[in-house]
Amino acid sequence: MAPRALDESAVARFEESVLPQLGAAYNLARWLTRNEHDAQDLVQEALLRAFKGFQGFRGTDPRAWLLAIVRNGCYTWLRRGRAQEVTTPFDEEVHTPDGGILNPERLVLREADTTRVRQALEELPVEFREVLVLREIEGLSYKEIATVADIPVGTVMSRLARARGRLQRGLAGPQVEER
């Protein structure tokens, strides 16, 4: 039996509740896949799945619901072995406000710091990257992360602690160069 088409009010509710979450969906997909174009494709697929399944959505948090769909799509994609493909580096300059008030030296230092953090974050295992992005970048609560990742809250807390520790060690690693 074919799924019923959404009526106009359901489409309006979908647009009102789910579409504002696209930025968070892309951000999660981008960090999980490490590839801008794959992230865009996966978010588009997730949005299509969300639209098709919206009639069955009975939850109160469309953000967590959409992020769970994105996460599941990303993990399916990663399991297919595409994580080893050549990736396009994420251009932080495109996604940051104009730094015109900083002098050139500060701009170079900020860019170097941003690059180090991005590289350290990308080196984390995907399950650690996932919880860090959801908590620190997307601002989800532990309970929301548990819902999105389909894991207990205690596991969220443990993964966050381990991810933060690994990130800290990655950032404190061999950076001592010429001074």
mmCIF file of C-alpha atoms in Angstrom, residues 10-175:
data_model
loop_
_atom_site.group_PDB
_atom_site.id
_atom_site.type_symbol
_atom_site.label_atom_id
_atom_site.label_comp_id
_atom_site.label_asym_id
_atom_site.label_seq_id
_atom_site.Cartn_x
_atom_site.Cartn_y
_atom_site.Cartn_z
ATOM 1 C CA ALA A 10 0.962 18.724 7.298
ATOM 2 C CA VAL A 11 3.251 20.222 4.663
ATOM 3 C CA ALA A 12 3.068 23.578 6.453
ATOM 4 C CA ARG A 13 3.864 21.895 9.816
ATOM 5 C CA PHE A 14 6.785 20.082 8.193
ATOM 6 C CA GLU A 15 8.137 23.310 6.722
ATOM 7 C CA GLU A 16 7.689 25.125 10.013
ATOM 8 C CA SER A 17 9.200 22.495 12.302
ATOM 9 C CA VAL A 18 11.733 20.535 10.232
ATOM 10 C CA LEU A 19 13.146 22.934 7.647
ATOM 11 C CA PRO A 20 14.667 25.301 10.246
ATOM 12 C CA GLN A 21 16.803 22.347 11.367
ATOM 13 C CA LEU A 22 18.653 22.026 8.045
ATOM 14 C CA GLY A 23 21.730 23.894 9.279
ATOM 15 C CA ALA A 24 22.165 21.523 12.204
ATOM 16 C CA ALA A 25 21.513 18.544 9.922
ATOM 17 C CA TYR A 26 24.183 19.670 7.462
ATOM 18 C CA ASN A 27 26.639 20.426 10.246
ATOM 19 C CA LEU A 28 26.263 16.932 11.710
ATOM 20 C CA ALA A 29 26.522 15.278 8.302
ATOM 21 C CA ARG A 30 29.560 17.376 7.396
ATOM 22 C CA TRP A 31 31.431 16.384 10.534
ATOM 23 C CA LEU A 32 30.494 12.707 10.263
ATOM 24 C CA THR A 33 31.363 12.348 6.576
ATOM 25 C CA ARG A 34 34.198 14.915 6.478
ATOM 26 C CA ASN A 35 33.007 15.895 3.018
ATOM 27 C CA GLU A 36 30.918 18.909 2.074
ATOM 28 C CA HIS A 37 29.291 17.396 -1.017
ATOM 29 C CA ASP A 38 28.513 14.025 0.559
ATOM 30 C CA ALA A 39 27.024 15.836 3.551
ATOM 31 C CA GLN A 40 24.746 17.839 1.243
ATOM 32 C CA ASP A 41 23.612 14.650 -0.507
ATOM 33 C CA LEU A 42 22.982 12.849 2.772
ATOM 34 C CA VAL A 43 20.987 15.748 4.224
ATOM 35 C CA GLN A 44 18.895 15.873 1.069
ATOM 36 C CA GLU A 45 18.183 12.134 1.362
ATOM 37 C CA ALA A 46 17.391 12.517 5.058
ATOM 38 C CA LEU A 47 15.030 15.392 4.331
ATOM 39 C CA LEU A 48 13.219 13.246 1.787
ATOM 40 C CA ARG A 49 12.930 10.410 4.339
ATOM 41 C CA ALA A 50 11.700 12.863 6.951
ATOM 42 C CA PHE A 51 9.104 14.281 4.574
ATOM 43 C CA LYS A 52 7.858 10.801 3.655
ATOM 44 C CA GLY A 53 7.684 9.764 7.310
ATOM 45 C CA PHE A 54 6.344 13.010 8.724
ATOM 46 C CA GLN A 55 2.806 11.654 9.104
ATOM 47 C CA GLY A 56 4.166 9.087 11.556
ATOM 48 C CA PHE A 57 6.141 11.644 13.569
ATOM 49 C CA ARG A 58 4.562 11.890 17.011
ATOM 50 C CA GLY A 59 7.491 13.359 18.897
ATOM 51 C CA THR A 60 7.901 16.810 20.313
ATOM 52 C CA ASP A 61 11.432 17.523 19.093
ATOM 53 C CA PRO A 62 11.718 17.727 15.304
ATOM 54 C CA ARG A 63 15.394 18.680 15.590
ATOM 55 C CA ALA A 64 16.351 15.461 17.366
ATOM 56 C CA TRP A 65 14.129 13.476 14.991
ATOM 57 C CA LEU A 66 15.766 14.945 11.869
ATOM 58 C CA LEU A 67 19.276 14.636 13.320
ATOM 59 C CA ALA A 68 18.608 10.967 14.085
ATOM 60 C CA ILE A 69 17.591 10.427 10.456
ATOM 61 C CA VAL A 70 20.725 12.260 9.257
ATOM 62 C CA ARG A 71 22.922 10.305 11.656
ATOM 63 C CA ASN A 72 21.512 6.972 10.536
ATOM 64 C CA GLY A 73 22.006 7.915 6.895
ATOM 65 C CA CYS A 74 25.595 8.949 7.565
ATOM 66 C CA TYR A 75 26.392 5.731 9.380
ATOM 67 C CA THR A 76 24.898 3.692 6.539
ATOM 68 C CA TRP A 77 27.049 5.679 4.119
ATOM 69 C CA LEU A 78 30.156 5.154 6.266
ATOM 70 C CA ARG A 79 29.521 1.411 6.515
ATOM 71 C CA ARG A 80 29.540 1.219 2.734
ATOM 72 C CA GLY A 81 33.223 2.127 2.882
ATOM 73 C CA ARG A 82 33.005 5.584 1.396
ATOM 74 C CA ALA A 83 34.824 7.166 4.320
ATOM 75 C CA GLN A 84 38.152 6.385 2.632
ATOM 76 C CA GLU A 85 37.325 8.381 -0.499
ATOM 77 C CA VAL A 86 39.243 11.551 -1.218
ATOM 78 C CA THR A 87 37.516 14.379 0.588
ATOM 79 C CA THR A 88 37.361 18.071 -0.017
ATOM 80 C CA PRO A 89 38.630 20.002 2.997
ATOM 81 C CA PHE A 90 36.095 22.047 4.902
ATOM 82 C CA ASP A 91 36.721 25.743 4.264
ATOM 83 C CA GLU A 92 36.306 27.411 7.635
ATOM 84 C CA GLU A 93 36.667 30.886 6.098
ATOM 85 C CA VAL A 94 33.395 30.431 4.210
ATOM 86 C CA HIS A 95 31.574 29.685 7.454
ATOM 87 C CA THR A 96 32.969 32.383 9.739
ATOM 88 C CA PRO A 97 32.027 36.027 10.077
ATOM 89 C CA ASP A 98 34.204 38.630 8.418
ATOM 90 C CA GLY A 99 37.367 39.032 10.421
ATOM 91 C CA GLY A 100 38.125 42.487 9.016
ATOM 92 C CA ILE A 101 38.688 43.961 12.471
ATOM 93 C CA LEU A 102 41.658 41.669 13.101
ATOM 94 C CA ASN A 103 45.127 42.533 11.935
ATOM 95 C CA PRO A 104 46.882 40.154 9.496
ATOM 96 C CA GLU A 105 48.957 38.517 12.237
ATOM 97 C CA ARG A 106 45.874 37.717 14.314
ATOM 98 C CA LEU A 107 44.099 36.412 11.227
ATOM 99 C CA VAL A 108 46.970 34.017 10.515
ATOM 100 C CA LEU A 109 47.038 32.833 14.133
ATOM 101 C CA ARG A 110 43.258 32.368 14.212
ATOM 102 C CA GLU A 111 43.366 30.417 10.962
ATOM 103 C CA ALA A 112 46.146 28.195 12.295
ATOM 104 C CA ASP A 113 44.183 27.542 15.511
ATOM 105 C CA THR A 114 41.008 26.792 13.556
ATOM 106 C CA THR A 115 42.900 24.397 11.313
ATOM 107 C CA ARG A 116 44.432 22.599 14.311
ATOM 108 C CA VAL A 117 41.059 22.208 16.038
ATOM 109 C CA ARG A 118 39.382 21.022 12.836
ATOM 110 C CA GLN A 119 42.158 18.505 12.167
ATOM 111 C CA ALA A 120 42.113 17.227 15.751
ATOM 112 C CA LEU A 121 38.326 16.876 15.625
ATOM 113 C CA GLU A 122 38.436 15.072 12.280
ATOM 114 C CA GLU A 123 41.006 12.616 13.650
ATOM 115 C CA LEU A 124 38.607 11.461 16.380
ATOM 116 C CA PRO A 125 36.671 8.228 15.832
ATOM 117 C CA VAL A 126 33.249 8.967 14.359
ATOM 118 C CA GLU A 127 31.311 8.098 17.539
ATOM 119 C CA PHE A 128 33.359 10.664 19.477
ATOM 120 C CA ARG A 129 33.134 13.293 16.731
ATOM 121 C CA GLU A 130 29.391 12.781 16.636
ATOM 122 C CA VAL A 131 28.745 13.489 20.325
ATOM 123 C CA LEU A 132 31.143 16.456 20.368
ATOM 124 C CA VAL A 133 29.471 18.056 17.361
ATOM 125 C CA LEU A 134 25.992 17.484 18.772
ATOM 126 C CA ARG A 135 26.926 18.884 22.200
ATOM 127 C CA GLU A 136 29.510 21.586 21.580
ATOM 128 C CA ILE A 137 28.515 22.847 18.146
ATOM 129 C CA GLU A 138 24.786 22.104 17.966
ATOM 130 C CA GLY A 139 24.144 22.614 21.683
ATOM 131 C CA LEU A 140 22.003 19.528 22.225
ATOM 132 C CA SER A 141 21.405 18.288 25.755
ATOM 133 C CA TYR A 142 22.701 14.895 26.851
ATOM 134 C CA LYS A 143 19.168 13.535 26.630
ATOM 135 C CA GLU A 144 18.734 14.875 23.087
ATOM 136 C CA ILE A 145 22.073 13.378 22.039
ATOM 137 C CA ALA A 146 21.007 10.046 23.531
ATOM 138 C CA THR A 147 17.824 10.201 21.456
ATOM 139 C CA VAL A 148 19.642 11.143 18.247
ATOM 140 C CA ALA A 149 22.395 8.546 18.664
ATOM 141 C CA ASP A 150 20.058 5.904 20.141
ATOM 142 C CA ILE A 151 22.369 5.302 23.104
ATOM 143 C CA PRO A 152 21.923 5.655 26.888
ATOM 144 C CA VAL A 153 22.634 9.030 28.498
ATOM 145 C CA GLY A 154 25.494 7.447 30.446
ATOM 146 C CA THR A 155 27.120 6.419 27.176
ATOM 147 C CA VAL A 156 26.735 9.982 25.904
ATOM 148 C CA MET A 157 28.490 11.284 28.986
ATOM 149 C CA SER A 158 31.260 8.700 28.704
ATOM 150 C CA ARG A 159 31.824 9.349 25.006
ATOM 151 C CA LEU A 160 31.894 13.102 25.576
ATOM 152 C CA ALA A 161 34.466 12.773 28.323
ATOM 153 C CA ARG A 162 36.619 10.472 26.207
ATOM 154 C CA ALA A 163 36.187 12.665 23.109
ATOM 155 C CA ARG A 164 37.150 15.813 25.008
ATOM 156 C CA GLY A 165 40.195 14.071 26.436
ATOM 157 C CA ARG A 166 41.313 12.832 23.027
ATOM 158 C CA LEU A 167 40.691 16.239 21.484
ATOM 159 C CA GLN A 168 42.718 17.908 24.227
ATOM 160 C CA ARG A 169 45.585 15.446 23.740
ATOM 161 C CA GLY A 170 45.386 15.961 19.977
ATOM 162 C CA LEU A 171 45.617 19.706 20.387
ATOM 163 C CA ALA A 172 48.439 19.482 22.922
ATOM 164 C CA GLY A 173 50.370 17.089 20.695
ATOM 165 C CA PRO A 174 53.533 17.855 18.768
ATOM 166 C CA GLN A 175 53.051 21.530 18.044
#
